[in-house]
XYZ file of C-alpha atoms in Angstrom:
727
model
C 0.000 0.000 0.000
C 2.831 2.399 0.940
C 4.582 1.689 -2.395
C 1.362 2.371 -4.300
C 0.871 5.702 -2.514
C 4.475 6.660 -3.201
C 4.055 5.865 -6.897
C 0.863 7.920 -7.082
C 2.594 10.851 -5.368
C 5.494 10.772 -7.847
C 3.029 10.696 -10.748
C 1.164 13.628 -9.173
C 4.384 15.666 -8.798
C 5.360 14.956 -12.392
C 1.909 16.071 -13.536
C 2.129 19.301 -11.499
C 5.602 20.070 -12.912
C 4.367 19.356 -16.419
C 1.355 21.648 -15.995
C 3.598 24.352 -14.531
C 5.950 24.075 -17.503
C 3.030 24.254 -19.904
C 1.928 27.530 -18.303
C 5.221 29.158 -19.218
C 6.097 30.842 -22.508
C 8.343 29.023 -24.969
C 11.697 30.620 -25.696
C 12.259 32.029 -29.164
C 15.457 32.627 -31.076
C 14.395 36.242 -31.569
C 14.164 36.690 -27.789
C 17.656 35.314 -27.280
C 19.550 36.767 -30.244
C 17.595 39.778 -31.477
C 16.397 41.590 -28.377
C 17.577 42.988 -25.054
C 15.051 40.866 -23.206
C 17.673 38.867 -21.335
C 20.485 41.432 -21.315
C 20.240 42.160 -17.614
C 21.876 44.944 -15.640
C 25.260 45.363 -14.042
C 27.738 47.963 -12.880
C 31.162 48.363 -14.473
C 34.397 50.351 -14.310
C 34.599 50.144 -10.516
C 37.283 52.370 -8.991
C 37.870 52.663 -5.269
C 38.889 55.841 -3.503
C 42.377 55.489 -1.990
C 41.025 55.337 1.580
C 38.414 52.701 0.702
C 35.508 54.815 1.966
C 33.718 54.955 -1.394
C 33.935 53.804 -4.981
C 32.733 55.025 -8.337
C 31.257 52.975 -11.155
C 29.368 53.259 -14.421
C 25.827 52.152 -15.148
C 23.934 52.372 -18.404
C 21.139 54.948 -18.492
C 18.123 53.230 -20.046
C 16.691 56.518 -21.338
C 19.801 58.011 -22.940
C 21.639 54.716 -23.644
C 24.759 56.432 -22.279
C 26.980 55.420 -19.377
C 26.615 57.510 -16.237
C 29.202 57.667 -13.434
C 27.969 57.108 -9.877
C 29.646 57.271 -6.494
C 28.718 54.927 -3.652
C 29.601 55.526 0.012
C 30.470 52.305 1.821
C 29.345 53.255 5.326
C 26.041 54.975 4.551
C 25.140 53.264 1.305
C 24.384 56.647 -0.212
C 24.613 56.653 -3.964
C 24.518 59.616 -6.286
C 25.123 60.291 -9.923
C 28.397 62.095 -10.368
C 28.294 62.576 -14.115
C 25.668 61.967 -16.787
C 27.181 60.560 -19.951
C 24.636 62.401 -22.074
C 26.044 65.718 -20.806
C 29.519 64.984 -22.157
C 29.797 66.650 -25.541
C 32.730 67.520 -27.762
C 32.212 69.754 -30.777
C 28.446 69.495 -30.169
C 28.445 65.696 -30.352
C 27.889 63.246 -27.499
C 31.123 61.507 -26.510
C 29.631 58.035 -26.024
C 31.753 57.491 -22.927
C 32.955 53.907 -22.505
C 35.241 54.243 -19.485
C 37.091 56.586 -17.137
C 39.928 56.840 -14.625
C 40.738 59.323 -11.860
C 43.800 61.465 -11.356
C 45.494 60.780 -8.018
C 44.156 64.033 -6.507
C 40.571 63.297 -7.571
C 40.226 66.594 -9.431
C 40.120 65.212 -12.964
C 38.631 62.327 -14.877
C 40.246 60.794 -17.922
C 37.249 59.941 -20.091
C 37.362 57.261 -22.786
C 35.180 58.109 -25.769
C 33.619 55.727 -28.265
C 35.888 52.728 -28.644
C 36.741 50.852 -31.810
C 37.842 47.251 -31.402
C 41.111 46.228 -33.037
C 41.559 42.585 -31.978
C 40.295 40.589 -29.002
C 41.552 42.901 -26.249
C 42.932 45.980 -28.008
C 40.853 49.118 -28.467
C 41.347 52.627 -29.774
C 39.339 55.709 -28.934
C 39.460 59.462 -28.397
C 40.239 60.532 -24.815
C 39.276 63.624 -22.839
C 40.273 65.266 -19.570
C 37.265 66.338 -17.488
C 37.702 68.831 -14.646
C 35.138 67.751 -12.059
C 34.756 71.097 -10.263
C 34.347 73.321 -13.326
C 32.884 70.623 -15.622
C 35.451 71.548 -18.233
C 36.293 69.080 -21.009
C 39.635 69.050 -22.844
C 40.494 66.698 -25.706
C 43.714 64.702 -25.444
C 45.849 64.884 -28.604
C 43.245 67.120 -30.283
C 40.576 64.443 -30.070
C 42.499 61.861 -32.104
C 40.256 58.769 -32.171
C 43.159 56.354 -32.649
C 44.783 56.527 -29.225
C 45.622 53.235 -27.514
C 46.664 52.201 -24.011
C 45.999 55.618 -22.494
C 46.962 55.988 -18.818
C 47.415 58.701 -16.241
C 50.726 58.882 -14.401
C 50.602 57.944 -10.697
C 51.401 61.553 -9.718
C 48.556 62.851 -11.888
C 50.730 65.203 -13.942
C 50.919 63.308 -17.223
C 48.853 61.209 -19.538
C 50.587 58.639 -21.699
C 49.290 56.954 -24.840
C 50.242 54.989 -27.932
C 49.715 56.434 -31.401
C 51.159 55.270 -34.708
C 53.138 52.521 -32.921
C 54.945 54.986 -30.640
C 54.549 56.038 -27.012
C 53.802 59.670 -26.155
C 53.191 61.589 -22.960
C 51.258 64.826 -22.598
C 51.459 67.386 -19.797
C 47.976 67.656 -18.266
C 48.430 71.350 -17.478
C 49.881 72.580 -20.767
C 48.824 69.848 -23.182
C 52.366 69.745 -24.549
C 53.253 66.392 -26.116
C 56.514 64.526 -25.973
C 57.518 61.388 -27.883
C 59.053 58.624 -25.768
C 59.777 56.407 -28.779
C 60.220 57.433 -32.400
C 61.036 54.268 -34.352
C 57.523 52.826 -34.509
C 56.278 51.359 -37.795
C 53.863 48.629 -38.843
C 56.708 46.200 -38.087
C 58.239 47.890 -35.019
C 55.687 48.196 -32.229
C 56.228 50.264 -29.090
C 53.738 50.113 -26.230
C 51.424 47.779 -28.138
C 51.513 44.057 -28.877
C 51.520 41.973 -31.994
C 48.476 39.818 -32.735
C 49.714 36.601 -31.146
C 50.840 38.108 -27.809
C 47.486 39.799 -27.467
C 45.475 36.708 -28.347
C 47.386 34.091 -26.372
C 48.858 35.986 -23.414
C 45.763 38.151 -22.918
C 47.695 41.388 -23.378
C 46.897 44.696 -25.046
C 48.747 47.331 -23.013
C 52.510 47.112 -23.591
C 53.872 49.864 -21.345
C 53.980 50.679 -17.604
C 54.435 53.866 -15.579
C 56.953 53.547 -12.747
C 55.522 54.192 -9.258
C 57.299 57.573 -9.083
C 56.101 58.606 -12.590
C 59.698 59.237 -13.697
C 60.154 56.195 -15.924
C 58.239 54.162 -18.479
C 58.917 50.472 -19.058
C 57.706 49.108 -22.371
C 57.761 46.241 -24.820
C 59.409 46.823 -28.189
C 58.273 44.216 -30.708
C 59.986 43.631 -34.048
C 57.628 41.576 -36.193
C 59.415 42.206 -39.500
C 60.316 38.538 -39.910
C 56.804 37.251 -39.143
C 55.016 36.032 -42.246
C 51.753 37.610 -43.363
C 48.417 35.866 -43.587
C 45.883 37.482 -45.921
C 42.246 37.982 -44.996
C 40.110 38.663 -48.073
C 37.096 40.937 -48.243
C 34.986 39.620 -51.131
C 32.198 42.181 -50.790
C 33.550 45.069 -52.941
C 33.550 45.025 -56.749
C 37.245 44.160 -56.540
C 38.175 42.195 -53.454
C 40.554 43.727 -50.941
C 43.290 42.169 -48.851
C 44.052 42.714 -45.169
C 47.576 41.614 -44.307
C 47.939 40.143 -40.824
C 51.265 39.288 -39.202
C 50.382 35.833 -37.903
C 53.085 33.335 -36.848
C 51.825 29.800 -37.446
C 53.108 26.788 -35.519
C 56.797 26.206 -36.143
C 57.267 29.524 -37.970
C 59.250 32.583 -36.892
C 57.997 34.752 -34.038
C 58.541 38.437 -33.437
C 61.601 39.488 -31.422
C 60.790 41.295 -28.190
C 62.902 43.739 -26.167
C 62.138 45.537 -22.908
C 63.113 49.187 -22.659
C 62.991 51.618 -19.753
C 62.712 55.274 -20.718
C 63.970 57.809 -18.185
C 61.758 60.880 -18.542
C 64.307 63.183 -16.897
C 67.310 62.252 -19.059
C 65.372 61.294 -22.174
C 67.437 58.106 -22.486
C 66.160 54.545 -22.910
C 67.950 51.575 -21.330
C 67.475 48.160 -22.949
C 67.367 45.371 -20.394
C 69.384 42.164 -20.495
C 67.024 39.258 -21.244
C 69.730 36.666 -21.880
C 71.426 35.438 -25.036
C 68.438 33.576 -26.496
C 66.099 35.812 -28.526
C 63.502 33.187 -29.510
C 61.716 33.662 -26.192
C 58.588 35.228 -24.740
C 58.299 38.036 -22.200
C 54.627 37.649 -21.282
C 54.699 39.886 -18.177
C 56.588 42.835 -16.723
C 55.948 44.459 -13.329
C 57.360 47.328 -11.363
C 58.303 46.059 -7.911
C 57.921 48.080 -4.713
C 60.635 50.365 -6.108
C 60.970 52.528 -9.200
C 64.529 51.219 -9.479
C 63.608 47.558 -9.929
C 61.618 46.028 -12.778
C 60.530 42.378 -12.784
C 60.068 40.403 -15.991
C 58.758 36.928 -16.758
C 60.921 35.111 -19.321
C 59.528 32.008 -21.002
C 61.289 29.759 -23.493
C 59.794 28.991 -26.923
C 58.461 25.596 -25.767
C 56.875 27.322 -22.734
C 58.079 24.719 -20.244
C 60.850 26.767 -18.588
C 60.063 30.058 -16.836
C 62.301 32.543 -15.045
C 61.321 35.577 -13.040
C 63.976 38.224 -13.678
C 64.633 41.383 -11.707
C 66.493 44.253 -13.341
C 68.189 46.746 -11.033
C 68.006 49.984 -13.018
C 70.562 51.697 -10.807
C 73.242 49.122 -11.731
C 71.914 47.854 -15.058
C 72.157 44.232 -13.916
C 69.458 41.613 -14.496
C 69.280 38.401 -12.489
C 66.972 35.383 -12.429
C 65.520 34.864 -8.961
C 62.777 32.262 -9.462
C 62.723 29.309 -11.844
C 59.822 27.032 -12.794
C 59.930 24.001 -15.081
C 57.402 21.443 -16.269
C 57.528 18.309 -18.401
C 54.622 19.662 -20.468
C 53.921 23.398 -20.285
C 53.656 26.310 -17.863
C 50.533 28.464 -17.847
C 51.296 32.171 -17.492
C 48.699 34.241 -15.675
C 48.678 37.624 -13.917
C 49.542 35.830 -10.674
C 52.429 37.829 -9.267
C 52.001 40.140 -6.273
C 54.811 42.398 -5.063
C 54.484 43.371 -1.425
C 54.850 47.106 -0.858
C 56.291 46.998 2.651
C 58.819 44.172 2.140
C 61.112 42.910 -0.603
C 58.906 39.872 -1.088
C 56.883 38.388 -3.942
C 53.921 36.032 -4.111
C 53.829 33.815 -7.194
C 51.830 30.756 -8.198
C 53.184 27.481 -9.523
C 51.906 24.012 -10.385
C 55.182 22.352 -9.348
C 53.450 20.425 -6.549
C 50.934 18.994 -9.007
C 48.345 21.637 -8.164
C 48.480 25.399 -8.589
C 49.436 27.037 -5.302
C 50.839 30.278 -3.903
C 54.463 30.709 -2.804
C 56.151 33.585 -0.977
C 59.735 34.427 -2.039
C 62.181 37.183 -1.209
C 64.019 39.238 -3.835
C 66.988 36.864 -3.682
C 64.800 33.967 -4.771
C 64.676 32.281 -1.366
C 61.425 30.507 -0.567
C 59.966 32.115 2.543
C 56.736 30.118 2.680
C 54.485 27.895 0.617
C 51.290 29.753 1.424
C 48.705 27.265 0.138
C 48.890 23.526 -0.426
C 46.736 20.464 -0.979
C 45.106 18.475 -3.757
C 43.135 21.434 -5.089
C 43.837 24.482 -7.227
C 44.141 28.204 -6.876
C 42.540 29.935 -9.867
C 44.139 33.357 -9.434
C 45.357 35.833 -6.824
C 43.040 38.646 -5.736
C 45.449 40.683 -3.625
C 47.389 41.016 -0.381
C 46.255 42.734 2.807
C 49.737 43.552 4.080
C 48.495 45.159 7.291
C 46.989 41.856 8.406
C 49.322 39.500 6.477
C 46.456 38.001 4.479
C 46.411 36.674 0.934
C 43.065 36.773 -0.880
C 42.622 34.423 -3.809
C 40.115 32.578 -5.975
C 40.178 28.812 -5.947
C 38.523 25.446 -6.286
C 39.221 23.848 -2.903
C 35.594 22.905 -2.298
C 34.659 21.962 -5.854
C 36.329 22.092 -9.273
C 32.939 23.218 -10.604
C 32.993 26.426 -8.545
C 35.072 29.585 -8.261
C 35.204 30.715 -4.646
C 36.978 33.468 -2.717
C 39.381 32.487 0.052
C 41.870 34.130 2.361
C 44.831 32.749 4.268
C 47.620 34.084 6.450
C 50.921 34.499 4.647
C 52.394 31.923 7.036
C 50.091 29.328 5.455
C 47.654 29.110 8.374
C 43.951 29.835 8.889
C 42.597 29.151 5.407
C 39.058 30.527 5.194
C 36.447 30.490 2.451
C 34.686 33.844 2.472
C 32.221 33.298 -0.389
C 29.409 31.285 1.134
C 27.069 30.594 -1.757
C 27.917 27.786 -4.188
C 28.649 29.163 -7.641
C 31.034 31.521 -9.418
C 32.526 34.465 -7.518
C 34.908 37.269 -8.383
C 35.473 40.641 -6.793
C 37.060 44.071 -6.668
C 38.660 44.645 -3.258
C 39.081 48.040 -1.630
C 42.686 49.271 -1.197
C 42.505 48.595 2.563
C 40.960 45.134 1.993
C 38.057 45.907 4.313
C 35.398 45.590 1.612
C 34.834 44.014 -1.764
C 32.431 44.622 -4.626
C 31.515 41.041 -5.393
C 30.087 39.484 -8.530
C 28.192 36.200 -8.283
C 26.347 33.881 -10.626
C 25.313 30.246 -10.795
C 23.473 28.139 -13.359
C 20.145 29.610 -12.229
C 21.232 33.165 -11.453
C 22.521 35.819 -13.873
C 25.397 37.869 -12.467
C 24.531 39.814 -9.323
C 26.629 42.587 -7.782
C 26.892 43.185 -4.060
C 28.985 44.994 -1.484
C 30.485 42.747 1.170
C 32.876 43.031 4.054
C 36.183 41.288 3.522
C 34.988 38.387 5.679
C 32.210 37.728 3.161
C 29.304 39.174 5.147
C 26.777 41.015 2.984
C 26.292 44.753 3.388
C 23.926 45.352 0.486
C 23.064 44.423 -3.078
C 24.241 46.874 -5.712
C 22.470 45.113 -8.588
C 20.248 42.055 -8.098
C 19.834 41.733 -11.853
C 16.397 40.184 -11.557
C 15.600 39.686 -15.229
C 11.810 39.537 -15.295
C 11.745 37.781 -18.648
C 13.462 34.727 -17.147
C 10.447 34.140 -14.919
C 8.236 33.809 -17.986
C 9.981 30.624 -19.092
C 10.297 27.132 -17.646
C 14.070 27.097 -17.358
C 15.535 23.861 -16.041
C 18.981 24.061 -14.403
C 21.527 21.405 -15.327
C 22.108 18.412 -13.102
C 25.796 18.097 -12.217
C 27.235 14.630 -11.718
C 30.240 12.482 -12.472
C 30.617 9.079 -14.058
C 33.464 6.629 -14.395
C 35.000 5.662 -17.702
C 35.756 2.047 -18.562
C 39.293 2.543 -17.209
C 37.959 3.912 -13.915
C 38.589 7.645 -14.417
C 35.955 9.958 -12.966
C 34.724 12.667 -15.350
C 32.575 15.676 -14.466
C 29.435 16.229 -16.510
C 26.066 17.937 -16.602
C 22.730 17.171 -18.185
C 19.743 19.407 -18.925
C 16.443 17.611 -19.375
C 13.158 18.969 -20.741
C 10.883 20.558 -18.140
C 8.255 17.898 -18.809
C 10.796 15.059 -18.791
C 9.293 11.564 -18.776
C 11.728 8.771 -17.917
C 9.554 6.312 -19.812
C 10.276 8.075 -23.112
C 13.330 8.046 -25.376
C 15.001 11.423 -26.015
C 17.555 12.624 -28.568
C 20.678 14.148 -27.013
C 22.859 17.045 -28.146
C 26.349 16.929 -26.650
C 28.107 20.266 -26.196
C 31.889 20.085 -26.039
C 35.090 22.069 -26.050
C 37.660 19.845 -24.385
C 40.718 22.070 -24.806
C 43.635 21.980 -22.340
C 42.849 23.687 -19.059
C 39.309 24.601 -20.114
C 36.143 23.853 -18.143
C 32.610 23.745 -19.521
C 31.088 21.846 -16.592
C 30.889 24.726 -14.121
C 28.270 26.253 -11.844
C 28.091 29.601 -13.615
C 25.484 31.507 -15.616
C 26.082 30.803 -19.297
C 24.186 33.648 -20.967
C 22.775 33.152 -24.455
C 24.252 29.668 -24.817
C 22.408 28.575 -21.681
C 19.170 29.986 -23.065
C 19.650 28.331 -26.462
C 20.243 24.982 -24.790
C 17.031 25.576 -22.843
C 15.206 26.292 -26.100
C 16.351 22.922 -27.434
C 15.096 21.144 -24.316
C 11.702 22.741 -24.968
C 11.811 21.062 -28.361
C 12.419 17.673 -26.778
C 16.218 17.373 -26.642
C 18.468 16.529 -23.725
C 21.685 18.573 -23.453
C 24.808 16.800 -22.209
C 28.352 18.014 -21.549
C 31.453 16.290 -20.166
C 34.908 17.662 -19.383
C 37.362 15.158 -20.803
C 40.891 14.447 -19.617
C 43.167 17.384 -20.343
C 40.682 19.974 -19.078
C 41.172 22.158 -16.005
C 40.319 22.341 -12.332
C 41.670 18.906 -11.414
C 45.411 19.295 -11.149
C 48.390 19.423 -13.458
C 48.642 15.668 -14.130
C 45.032 15.539 -15.352
C 45.610 18.608 -17.526
C 48.950 17.405 -18.908
C 47.250 14.413 -20.546
C 46.454 16.767 -23.438
C 50.149 17.331 -24.148
C 51.447 16.602 -27.663
C 48.133 15.180 -28.964
C 45.105 17.377 -28.347
C 42.776 14.761 -29.785
C 43.735 11.583 -27.911
C 41.942 11.842 -24.577
C 39.377 14.355 -25.804
C 38.059 11.906 -28.403
C 38.418 8.930 -26.050
C 36.464 10.522 -23.213
C 33.738 12.009 -25.401
C 33.179 8.462 -26.699
C 32.991 7.358 -23.056
C 30.326 10.020 -22.604
C 28.397 8.632 -25.572
C 28.617 5.141 -24.068
C 27.315 6.487 -20.771
C 24.365 8.057 -22.586
C 23.609 4.884 -24.530
C 23.232 2.973 -21.264
C 20.512 5.325 -20.002
C 16.989 3.958 -20.566
C 15.582 7.369 -21.579
C 18.213 8.136 -24.263
C 17.693 7.291 -27.928
C 21.279 6.290 -28.737
C 20.548 6.453 -32.473
C 19.901 10.207 -32.138
C 22.977 11.643 -30.418
C 24.570 14.787 -31.856
C 27.607 16.914 -31.061
C 28.272 20.626 -31.382
C 31.036 23.041 -30.460
C 32.764 26.298 -31.340
C 36.460 26.945 -32.043
C 38.239 24.174 -30.120
C 34.776 22.672 -29.745
C 34.339 22.915 -33.501
C 37.573 20.960 -33.877
C 36.308 18.376 -31.395
C 33.027 18.111 -33.314
C 34.892 17.256 -36.514
C 36.923 14.652 -34.660
C 33.833 13.045 -33.138
C 32.002 12.908 -36.465
C 35.005 11.296 -38.174
C 36.588 9.177 -35.445
C 33.442 8.268 -33.524
C 30.911 8.091 -36.356
C 29.162 5.073 -34.821
C 28.172 7.156 -31.799
C 27.097 10.477 -33.329
C 24.417 11.007 -35.942
C 24.780 14.766 -36.480
C 27.447 17.368 -35.810
C 27.607 21.164 -35.947
C 31.161 22.512 -36.113
C 31.557 26.288 -35.743
C 34.854 28.054 -36.556
C 36.949 24.886 -36.232
C 40.667 24.274 -36.348
C 41.368 21.344 -38.656
C 45.170 21.126 -38.772
C 47.270 22.629 -35.974
C 49.951 23.619 -38.464
C 47.467 26.386 -39.391
C 47.153 27.787 -35.860
C 49.412 30.257 -34.050
C 52.760 29.570 -32.412
C 52.045 30.424 -28.788
C 48.852 28.421 -28.258
C 49.713 25.472 -30.476
C 53.314 24.955 -29.390
C 52.368 25.317 -25.720
C 50.295 22.138 -25.942
C 51.718 20.363 -28.999
C 55.384 21.341 -29.047
C 57.099 22.306 -32.291
C 55.801 20.583 -35.447
C 59.372 19.704 -36.389
C 59.811 17.843 -33.076
C 56.358 16.242 -32.751
C 55.524 14.983 -36.236
C 53.432 12.040 -35.027
C 51.476 14.168 -32.547
C 50.510 16.726 -35.177
C 49.535 13.888 -37.515
C 47.360 12.202 -34.876
C 45.615 15.498 -34.051
C 44.956 16.423 -37.704
C 41.292 16.237 -38.735
C 42.309 15.875 -42.380
C 43.693 12.416 -41.661
C 40.256 11.097 -40.672
C 38.058 12.573 -43.418
C 36.892 9.198 -44.735
C 35.411 8.336 -41.352
C 32.498 10.769 -41.743
C 29.161 8.943 -41.942
C 26.586 11.231 -40.386
C 25.239 14.725 -40.983
C 27.774 17.533 -40.692
C 27.225 21.288 -40.746
C 30.403 23.398 -40.845
C 30.194 27.135 -40.093
C 32.918 29.766 -40.439
C 33.393 33.520 -40.806
C 35.705 34.628 -43.600
C 37.047 37.485 -41.460
C 38.139 35.180 -38.637
C 41.583 36.471 -37.617
C 41.956 33.797 -34.943
C 41.016 30.479 -36.576
C 41.367 31.219 -40.267
C 38.688 30.037 -42.680
C 41.602 28.203 -44.312
C 40.925 25.458 -41.739
C 37.381 24.933 -42.984
C 38.393 25.154 -46.634
C 40.891 22.351 -46.114
C 38.116 20.142 -44.708
C 35.725 21.129 -47.491
C 38.292 20.316 -50.159
C 39.088 16.944 -48.593
C 35.404 16.001 -48.326
C 34.646 17.070 -51.885
C 37.619 15.135 -53.254
C 36.087 12.018 -51.714
C 32.509 12.826 -52.790
C 31.413 12.915 -49.136
C 28.326 15.072 -48.632
C 28.088 17.734 -45.930
C 26.499 21.121 -45.261
C 28.159 24.497 -44.825
C 27.330 28.097 -43.903
C 29.816 30.903 -44.548
C 29.555 34.373 -42.964
C 31.340 37.062 -45.037
C 33.842 39.180 -43.074
C 32.605 37.920 -39.695
C 35.311 37.237 -37.134
C 35.684 34.356 -34.682
C 32.572 35.420 -32.784
C 30.419 35.400 -35.956
C 28.359 38.334 -34.716
C 27.091 41.759 -35.721
C 23.618 42.878 -36.766
C 21.345 39.869 -37.066
C 24.214 37.452 -37.675
C 23.767 35.479 -34.456
C 20.040 35.187 -35.056
C 20.722 33.828 -38.529
C 23.427 31.476 -37.248
C 21.411 29.902 -34.458
C 18.294 29.723 -36.596
C 20.357 27.749 -39.091
C 21.806 25.452 -36.421
C 18.448 24.936 -34.709
C 16.666 24.051 -37.936
C 19.512 21.739 -38.905
C 19.262 19.856 -35.624
C 15.470 19.621 -35.818
C 15.776 18.133 -39.291
C 18.863 15.946 -38.878
C 18.740 14.864 -35.238
C-alpha cells in the first residue's frame, strides 16, 4: 500500500511540474539573439577611492543609452550620480563614454570616448580630460580617435598613450606632447603588442608607468620577420586584402625587447634578457621600487620560466625564481609584489596543483602559502596590514570559483564566499570591503557589497531579469561518471521541463575539451544557456562532459592533453556517448555533437573518429590542422611541429576525413583572424575530393565570434533548424 501511494505521489508531482511548464512561454530565437530581453543589468568600471571609503562605477542609463558615473559611500550606502554621460559633448556631439579613470588628486577624470575594437583585447578611442569642479572638457591629442593604451601617471601630472606605434606623454596642465619612442612602424611596435601576444597571453597594453612617474617600461616588438596571412574581403567590386602578421606553428615569431625610458634624461635603457632571442616576455611588473623592474621570461616551448629582476641603478638583471614542467607552464597575472617588504607572491603548479608561494628578492622561498590536492585559480590581492592573501580557488569543488583568504604563514585558510557558484570581486585598497560578482546556473550575475569576511552589506544590482520568470528554465544536473578505465569525469545534463523517464530522447552533446578549459561549471552561461534551454523545450536533452586534459583537477590531469590534443578528448567524449547509450531514456541512435572553435575541432573529430556514436554534428569556426594555428597556443600544448611529427599527424582532422558517416554542418566567418577560414576550406576540399556530402554556412567578413547585426540570429536559426531536421 505504501509503495502504491508513493508511486501515485510521484506521478502527481510529475503532472504538477508538467502543468507548470506548460503555463510558461516558450523561448524564441528572436528573444535570445535579437532583443535585449535577457540582457540584464550590471555595474562596471569600478574604482575605489584610496582610503576605501567609497567607490565610483558606471551604469547604463536606459533613457539616454549612455553610461553615467555614480559614487557609492560604503558606510552609509548613499549613492549619487556624479556625471551623466549624455552631458559629455565635444564639438556638439555626445562623446559616447565607454570608461574613465581618476587622477590621483581626484580633481580630474580621464574619459574614454567611443571605442573601436582592433583585436580581441585591443581598443582605440578618443580621450578627454574632465575637470570635475568646473565641468570643463579638454580633448587629449586634439581628439584623435586612434589613441591606444591611455593611462594617467601615478602623480597625476601626465597622460601617456600609444599612437602610430609609438609612445607619447602629454602634460595635463599645458597639453604639450613629448615622444618617448620614435622608431615605430607597422613592423616595429612600441607600447602595443603583436596579434599573437594579445590573443594568447591576454595582453593589449605594452607599457607601464613607474611608481614615481619618472620612468616608463615598455615592450618593443619587431615583427618584421613574421610572415603575413591574408584575410580577403569579397564584398567590394574588386576584393581587398588585409595583411595580418600571424606566426603559425613552427614559424618565426617576433623578437621582443624591454626598454625603460627615463623621462628626466630622455634616455632609454634596454634590459638584459639573456642570449636567447627566440623567447617570450609575457609579463613585466614594477616592484615596490621605481629602481627595480621584474620580468617573466619564457622559453619557446613554454616549459621553462624565469622571473627576472632588473636593477636599473646598476643595469644588472638576475633570475631569482625558476619554474619548469615536463609539459607546459601556464602564465597568468599571478604575481604580487608586497609594498612593505622585498617579497613576492607567485603561483606554480610544481606540486601537481596550482598554489601560492612567498619568495624574497633573492629567490629564497619564505613560505608555501597554500597547499593540498586542489587548485588556486588566481590571486586577488594582499592585505599587508593583516598579512592576508586573498585568492580565488577550487578547494571545495572544481565546478565552482570561490573566494578564500589565508595568512601568509600558510595558516587559517578561510572560504569567504558562502554561496555555491562563481565568484569574483574588486577589493578596496585597505581590503576591508569588496564589490563582489556572483552567478550560478540559475542566477545571472549579481553585484553586491560585502565586508572582507564575506558578510553582505547590500546588493548593488540584483539583476532580476523579469523575462526569465516567464519561461520554464531547467537548471543542469551536475554529476560524475566513471569511464571504462575507472577515471571519474565531471558532466552535466539538462532535461526537458516535462521530462518523462519512460520516453526516449535525442541528445545534443556540447563540447570544447581544450587543455585547461572547463565547460562543466556552476556559472550563468548567458545566451548559450538559453539556447540549450530552447532545445530542451523542443524535446532534446543537453549533455556536456569535461574530458581528460581539461582544467580544475590538477596538473597531471591537464597534462594528458600534451602533444596530442585529440587523444583523450576523443576517447572521453566516446565514453560520454557510451554512458548516454546505457541510459533507458536516451535514444542512442539520435545523439549529436556541437562546439565552437576548439569545440568545432572536437566536433569534426567526433564525427570522423566516432561516427558510430554520433548522428549529427555542428562545427563552428573549427581548427582542422594545428599547423594552421598560431605559435604560442599550439606549441604550448603540442610542441614544435618539427619535433612532434606524429602528434601533429594524430591530431589532424584531415587524416580522418573518410570516417564521416553522419550529418555535418560546418560554419565559419571569412574574417576570422583567430582560426582562419583556411581550416574549414581544407576540410571542405578533402570532403569534396572524396565525394562525401556535408552542409556548410559561410559568414562574409565575420570574425571568430560570428556576430554583428542579425548574424547570431541567422546562425542559431540555421543550427536549430539543422538539428530539428537531422537529429
